[in-house]
PDB file of C-alpha atoms in Angstrom:
ATOM      1  CA  UNK A  13     123.960 163.519 -22.213  1.00  0.00           C
ATOM      2  CA  UNK A  14     124.281 161.080 -19.463  1.00  0.00           C
ATOM      3  CA  UNK A  15     128.487 160.215 -18.290  1.00  0.00           C
ATOM      4  CA  UNK A  16     130.413 161.649 -15.181  1.00  0.00           C
ATOM      5  CA  UNK A  17     132.342 164.830 -14.306  1.00  0.00           C
ATOM      6  CA  UNK A  18     135.952 165.381 -12.610  1.00  0.00           C
ATOM      7  CA  UNK A  19     136.315 167.821 -11.201  1.00  0.00           C
ATOM      8  CA  UNK A  20     140.525 168.391 -11.055  1.00  0.00           C
ATOM      9  CA  UNK A  21     142.357 171.500  -9.028  1.00  0.00           C
ATOM     10  CA  UNK A  22     145.228 170.872 -11.479  1.00  0.00           C
ATOM     11  CA  UNK A  23     146.301 167.184 -11.358  1.00  0.00           C
ATOM     12  CA  UNK A  24     144.262 166.385  -7.742  1.00  0.00           C
ATOM     13  CA  UNK A  25     140.665 164.916  -8.326  1.00  0.00           C
ATOM     14  CA  UNK A  26     138.400 166.721  -6.492  1.00  0.00           C
ATOM     15  CA  UNK A  27     136.335 163.980  -4.752  1.00  0.00           C
ATOM     16  CA  UNK A  28     134.530 160.683  -7.241  1.00  0.00           C
ATOM     17  CA  UNK A  29     132.971 161.243 -10.531  1.00  0.00           C
ATOM     18  CA  UNK A  30     129.781 163.230  -9.832  1.00  0.00           C
ATOM     19  CA  UNK A  31     127.470 162.211 -12.421  1.00  0.00           C
ATOM     20  CA  UNK A  32     124.993 163.957 -14.423  1.00  0.00           C
ATOM     21  CA  UNK A  33     121.717 164.793 -14.093  1.00  0.00           C
ATOM     22  CA  UNK A  34     119.894 166.530 -16.846  1.00  0.00           C
ATOM     23  CA  UNK A  35     123.090 166.901 -18.931  1.00  0.00           C
ATOM     24  CA  UNK A  36     124.085 169.346 -15.080  1.00  0.00           C
ATOM     25  CA  UNK A  37     126.947 168.291 -12.976  1.00  0.00           C
ATOM     26  CA  UNK A  38     127.103 170.648  -9.765  1.00  0.00           C
ATOM     27  CA  UNK A  39     130.173 169.975  -6.894  1.00  0.00           C
ATOM     28  CA  UNK A  40     131.022 171.617  -3.899  1.00  0.00           C
ATOM     29  CA  UNK A  41     133.392 171.279  -0.695  1.00  0.00           C
ATOM     30  CA  UNK A  42     135.099 173.531   1.465  1.00  0.00           C
ATOM     31  CA  UNK A  43     138.420 171.068   1.211  1.00  0.00           C
ATOM     32  CA  UNK A  44     140.888 173.366  -0.921  1.00  0.00           C
ATOM     33  CA  UNK A  45     143.900 175.237   0.925  1.00  0.00           C
ATOM     34  CA  UNK A  46     144.477 179.019   1.754  1.00  0.00           C
ATOM     35  CA  UNK A  47     146.437 179.592  -1.794  1.00  0.00           C
ATOM     36  CA  UNK A  48     145.009 180.045  -6.184  1.00  0.00           C
ATOM     37  CA  UNK A  49     143.877 176.755  -7.668  1.00  0.00           C
ATOM     38  CA  UNK A  50     142.432 176.438 -11.222  1.00  0.00           C
ATOM     39  CA  UNK A  51     139.386 174.442 -11.245  1.00  0.00           C
ATOM     40  CA  UNK A  52     139.312 172.228 -14.217  1.00  0.00           C
ATOM     41  CA  UNK A  53     135.629 170.051 -15.227  1.00  0.00           C
ATOM     42  CA  UNK A  54     136.109 166.313 -16.853  1.00  0.00           C
ATOM     43  CA  UNK A  55     133.574 165.153 -18.886  1.00  0.00           C
ATOM     44  CA  UNK A  56     134.058 160.914 -19.415  1.00  0.00           C
ATOM     45  CA  UNK A  57     131.861 161.174 -22.587  1.00  0.00           C
ATOM     46  CA  UNK A  58     129.167 158.449 -23.983  1.00  0.00           C
ATOM     47  CA  UNK A  59     128.312 157.257 -26.767  1.00  0.00           C
ATOM     48  CA  UNK A  60     126.797 160.216 -28.669  1.00  0.00           C
ATOM     49  CA  UNK A  61     129.370 162.634 -27.361  1.00  0.00           C
ATOM     50  CA  UNK A  62     132.484 162.235 -26.725  1.00  0.00           C
ATOM     51  CA  UNK A  63     135.334 162.883 -23.429  1.00  0.00           C
ATOM     52  CA  UNK A  64     136.060 166.554 -22.760  1.00  0.00           C
ATOM     53  CA  UNK A  65     137.845 168.552 -20.455  1.00  0.00           C
ATOM     54  CA  UNK A  66     136.201 172.444 -19.404  1.00  0.00           C
ATOM     55  CA  UNK A  67     138.812 176.226 -19.339  1.00  0.00           C
ATOM     56  CA  UNK A  68     140.509 176.315 -16.319  1.00  0.00           C
ATOM     57  CA  UNK A  69     138.771 178.581 -13.971  1.00  0.00           C
ATOM     58  CA  UNK A  70     141.152 180.839 -10.972  1.00  0.00           C
ATOM     59  CA  UNK A  71     139.773 180.624  -7.563  1.00  0.00           C
ATOM     60  CA  UNK A  72     141.611 182.159  -4.682  1.00  0.00           C
ATOM     61  CA  UNK A  73     140.789 180.682  -1.351  1.00  0.00           C
ATOM     62  CA  UNK A  74     141.541 183.859   1.786  1.00  0.00           C
ATOM     63  CA  UNK A  75     142.360 182.556   4.689  1.00  0.00           C
ATOM     64  CA  UNK A  76     138.918 181.849   7.269  1.00  0.00           C
ATOM     65  CA  UNK A  77     137.376 185.687   9.212  1.00  0.00           C
ATOM     66  CA  UNK A  78     138.873 184.087  13.672  1.00  0.00           C
ATOM     67  CA  UNK A  79     136.625 185.448  16.525  1.00  0.00           C
ATOM     68  CA  UNK A  80     137.258 185.662  19.687  1.00  0.00           C
ATOM     69  CA  UNK A  81     135.439 185.460  22.879  1.00  0.00           C
ATOM     70  CA  UNK A  82     137.268 185.880  26.748  1.00  0.00           C
ATOM     71  CA  UNK A  83     135.032 184.699  29.871  1.00  0.00           C
ATOM     72  CA  UNK A  84     136.136 184.766  33.516  1.00  0.00           C
ATOM     73  CA  UNK A  85     136.425 185.307  36.454  1.00  0.00           C
ATOM     74  CA  UNK A  86     134.738 189.142  36.594  1.00  0.00           C
ATOM     75  CA  UNK A  87     136.479 189.948  40.541  1.00  0.00           C
ATOM     76  CA  UNK A  88     139.394 188.515  42.535  1.00  0.00           C
ATOM     77  CA  UNK A  89     141.721 188.714  45.544  1.00  0.00           C
ATOM     78  CA  UNK A  90     145.066 189.991  45.849  1.00  0.00           C
ATOM     79  CA  UNK A  91     147.843 187.182  45.209  1.00  0.00           C
ATOM     80  CA  UNK A  92     144.276 184.489  44.712  1.00  0.00           C
ATOM     81  CA  UNK A  93     143.927 182.715  40.776  1.00  0.00           C
ATOM     82  CA  UNK A  94     142.342 183.848  38.588  1.00  0.00           C
ATOM     83  CA  UNK A  95     141.414 182.393  35.038  1.00  0.00           C
ATOM     84  CA  UNK A  96     140.544 183.847  31.943  1.00  0.00           C
ATOM     85  CA  UNK A  97     139.366 181.046  28.990  1.00  0.00           C
ATOM     86  CA  UNK A  98     139.679 181.898  24.521  1.00  0.00           C
ATOM     87  CA  UNK A  99     137.170 180.173  22.612  1.00  0.00           C
ATOM     88  CA  UNK A 100     138.087 181.092  18.676  1.00  0.00           C
ATOM     89  CA  UNK A 101     135.833 180.352  16.247  1.00  0.00           C
ATOM     90  CA  UNK A 102     137.410 179.963  12.305  1.00  0.00           C
ATOM     91  CA  UNK A 103     138.640 177.512  10.151  1.00  0.00           C
ATOM     92  CA  UNK A 104     139.703 174.753  13.357  1.00  0.00           C
ATOM     93  CA  UNK A 105     141.523 177.186  14.408  1.00  0.00           C
ATOM     94  CA  UNK A 106     145.275 176.564  15.646  1.00  0.00           C
ATOM     95  CA  UNK A 107     148.288 177.490  17.276  1.00  0.00           C
ATOM     96  CA  UNK A 108     148.932 180.067  19.608  1.00  0.00           C
ATOM     97  CA  UNK A 109     147.382 182.780  21.416  1.00  0.00           C
ATOM     98  CA  UNK A 110     148.745 186.405  24.323  1.00  0.00           C
ATOM     99  CA  UNK A 111     146.665 187.475  26.855  1.00  0.00           C
ATOM    100  CA  UNK A 112     147.575 190.468  27.671  1.00  0.00           C
ATOM    101  CA  UNK A 113     146.687 192.929  30.445  1.00  0.00           C
ATOM    102  CA  UNK A 114     146.710 196.216  28.921  1.00  0.00           C
ATOM    103  CA  UNK A 115     149.578 196.312  26.324  1.00  0.00           C
ATOM    104  CA  UNK A 116     151.387 193.777  28.714  1.00  0.00           C
ATOM    105  CA  UNK A 117     151.772 190.568  27.844  1.00  0.00           C
ATOM    106  CA  UNK A 118     150.645 188.171  30.658  1.00  0.00           C
ATOM    107  CA  UNK A 119     151.463 184.969  28.947  1.00  0.00           C
ATOM    108  CA  UNK A 120     150.870 183.215  25.759  1.00  0.00           C
ATOM    109  CA  UNK A 121     148.891 179.300  25.699  1.00  0.00           C
ATOM    110  CA  UNK A 122     148.723 177.013  22.518  1.00  0.00           C
ATOM    111  CA  UNK A 123     144.997 176.654  21.353  1.00  0.00           C
ATOM    112  CA  UNK A 124     143.513 173.240  21.207  1.00  0.00           C
ATOM    113  CA  UNK A 125     140.293 172.550  20.137  1.00  0.00           C
ATOM    114  CA  UNK A 126     139.850 175.884  19.431  1.00  0.00           C
ATOM    115  CA  UNK A 127     139.912 177.324  23.140  1.00  0.00           C
ATOM    116  CA  UNK A 128     142.556 178.714  25.246  1.00  0.00           C
ATOM    117  CA  UNK A 129     143.149 178.907  29.224  1.00  0.00           C
ATOM    118  CA  UNK A 130     144.693 180.412  31.256  1.00  0.00           C
ATOM    119  CA  UNK A 131     145.667 181.101  34.532  1.00  0.00           C
ATOM    120  CA  UNK A 132     146.894 184.094  37.114  1.00  0.00           C
ATOM    121  CA  UNK A 133     147.704 185.097  40.322  1.00  0.00           C
ATOM    122  CA  UNK A 134     150.561 187.925  39.771  1.00  0.00           C
ATOM    123  CA  UNK A 135     147.201 190.889  39.325  1.00  0.00           C
ATOM    124  CA  UNK A 136     147.791 193.871  41.294  1.00  0.00           C
ATOM    125  CA  UNK A 137     144.914 195.194  43.385  1.00  0.00           C
ATOM    126  CA  UNK A 138     142.866 197.585  40.556  1.00  0.00           C
ATOM    127  CA  UNK A 139     141.224 196.906  37.476  1.00  0.00           C
ATOM    128  CA  UNK A 140     143.206 194.932  34.607  1.00  0.00           C
ATOM    129  CA  UNK A 141     141.756 195.276  30.971  1.00  0.00           C
ATOM    130  CA  UNK A 142     142.115 191.653  29.721  1.00  0.00           C
ATOM    131  CA  UNK A 143     141.963 190.552  25.655  1.00  0.00           C
ATOM    132  CA  UNK A 144     143.093 187.718  24.062  1.00  0.00           C
ATOM    133  CA  UNK A 145     145.747 188.566  21.308  1.00  0.00           C
ATOM    134  CA  UNK A 146     144.656 185.038  18.274  1.00  0.00           C
ATOM    135  CA  UNK A 147     148.058 185.137  16.487  1.00  0.00           C
ATOM    136  CA  UNK A 148     146.484 183.044  12.913  1.00  0.00           C
ATOM    137  CA  UNK A 149     147.690 179.783  10.821  1.00  0.00           C
ATOM    138  CA  UNK A 150     147.456 178.762   7.199  1.00  0.00           C
ATOM    139  CA  UNK A 151     143.736 179.111   7.996  1.00  0.00           C
ATOM    140  CA  UNK A 152     142.199 181.168   9.345  1.00  0.00           C
ATOM    141  CA  UNK A 153     143.225 185.555   9.984  1.00  0.00           C
ATOM    142  CA  UNK A 154     144.429 187.006  13.112  1.00  0.00           C
ATOM    143  CA  UNK A 155     142.215 188.959  15.354  1.00  0.00           C
ATOM    144  CA  UNK A 156     141.505 189.983  19.175  1.00  0.00           C
ATOM    145  CA  UNK A 157     138.823 189.525  21.759  1.00  0.00           C
ATOM    146  CA  UNK A 158     137.018 192.137  23.213  1.00  0.00           C
ATOM    147  CA  UNK A 159     138.190 193.738  26.656  1.00  0.00           C
ATOM    148  CA  UNK A 160     136.915 191.592  30.260  1.00  0.00           C
ATOM    149  CA  UNK A 161     137.234 193.208  33.088  1.00  0.00           C
ATOM    150  CA  UNK A 162     139.409 192.307  35.760  1.00  0.00           C
ATOM    151  CA  UNK A 163     138.742 193.943  39.574  1.00  0.00           C
ATOM    152  CA  UNK A 164     141.487 192.976  41.917  1.00  0.00           C
ATOM    153  CA  UNK A 165     140.644 194.062  45.978  1.00  0.00           C
ATOM    154  CA  UNK A 166     143.409 193.595  47.940  1.00  0.00           C
ATOM    155  CA  UNK A 167     143.626 190.526  50.127  1.00  0.00           C
ATOM    156  CA  UNK A 168     142.427 191.032  54.493  1.00  0.00           C
ATOM    157  CA  UNK A 169     145.769 191.766  56.524  1.00  0.00           C
ATOM    158  CA  UNK A 170     146.600 188.622  59.017  1.00  0.00           C
ATOM    159  CA  UNK A 171     146.846 190.947  63.173  1.00  0.00           C
ATOM    160  CA  UNK A 172     149.533 193.366  63.714  1.00  0.00           C
ATOM    161  CA  UNK A 173     149.889 191.757  66.950  1.00  0.00           C
ATOM    162  CA  UNK A 174     146.796 193.305  69.401  1.00  0.00           C
ATOM    163  CA  UNK A 175     145.665 190.358  69.924  1.00  0.00           C
ATOM    164  CA  UNK A 176     147.291 188.045  72.758  1.00  0.00           C
ATOM    165  CA  UNK A 177     149.054 184.939  72.129  1.00  0.00           C
ATOM    166  CA  UNK A 178     148.155 181.619  74.240  1.00  0.00           C
ATOM    167  CA  UNK A 179     150.936 182.290  77.095  1.00  0.00           C
ATOM    168  CA  UNK A 180     149.301 185.552  77.776  1.00  0.00           C
ATOM    169  CA  UNK A 181     145.942 184.056  77.005  1.00  0.00           C
ATOM    170  CA  UNK A 182     146.738 181.619  79.747  1.00  0.00           C
ATOM    171  CA  UNK A 183     148.467 184.860  82.430  1.00  0.00           C
ATOM    172  CA  UNK A 184     144.848 187.146  81.201  1.00  0.00           C
ATOM    173  CA  UNK A 185     142.894 185.042  82.463  1.00  0.00           C
ATOM    174  CA  UNK A 186     144.658 183.628  85.737  1.00  0.00           C
ATOM    175  CA  UNK A 187     145.119 187.160  86.950  1.00  0.00           C
ATOM    176  CA  UNK A 188     140.809 187.404  86.172  1.00  0.00           C
ATOM    177  CA  UNK A 189     139.993 184.454  87.875  1.00  0.00           C
ATOM    178  CA  UNK A 190     142.159 185.476  90.893  1.00  0.00           C
ATOM    179  CA  UNK A 191     141.036 188.523  91.071  1.00  0.00           C
ATOM    180  CA  UNK A 192     137.597 187.551  90.730  1.00  0.00           C
ATOM    181  CA  UNK A 193     137.922 185.513  93.832  1.00  0.00           C
ATOM    182  CA  UNK A 194     139.396 188.083  96.098  1.00  0.00           C
ATOM    183  CA  UNK A 195     137.098 190.524  95.277  1.00  0.00           C
ATOM    184  CA  UNK A 196     134.432 187.976  96.644  1.00  0.00           C
ATOM    185  CA  UNK A 197     136.295 187.785  99.704  1.00  0.00           C
ATOM    186  CA  UNK A 198     136.532 191.169 100.713  1.00  0.00           C
ATOM    187  CA  UNK A 199     139.521 191.194 100.374  1.00  0.00           C
ATOM    188  CA  UNK A 200     140.527 193.743  97.176  1.00  0.00           C
TER     189      UNK A 200
END
């Protein structure tokens, strides 16, 4: 038996016709969209065999499982920007990621090539449990990252007025020099 087999999804050809090898034609694809598909194989025939079409085979394609990995800074000072980056693996994931601090949404960022970065300086002093929630898309299921811990410490405070100003330093230095001169000359 010679000839070719054209694999079909309904009336749509899947790839180019495949030549028979020992009476067998094999085809694989990852291009089927999520949903139900009716696949057939159409044999072209040869000099000794008539053309024919197989019975339909129903195939159901489901969304791919996505995984979400979160990385970033584990420590920061209050008011300092903290950045976290998410990487979503799946079937060419698109869509958005919501960054969460416990149950509080911090922000929403669009995925670009499967990654998204979020930066905030609004975290309060303390330990924060940050997660990334991927919304999913037509080809990928939604998923949530493991928690990533960020510890924010208090910013160092500025002196509260105990340090003399420049004019006060000048006055103190002048007074010190005058007293030193008086002590040396026995006038104090």
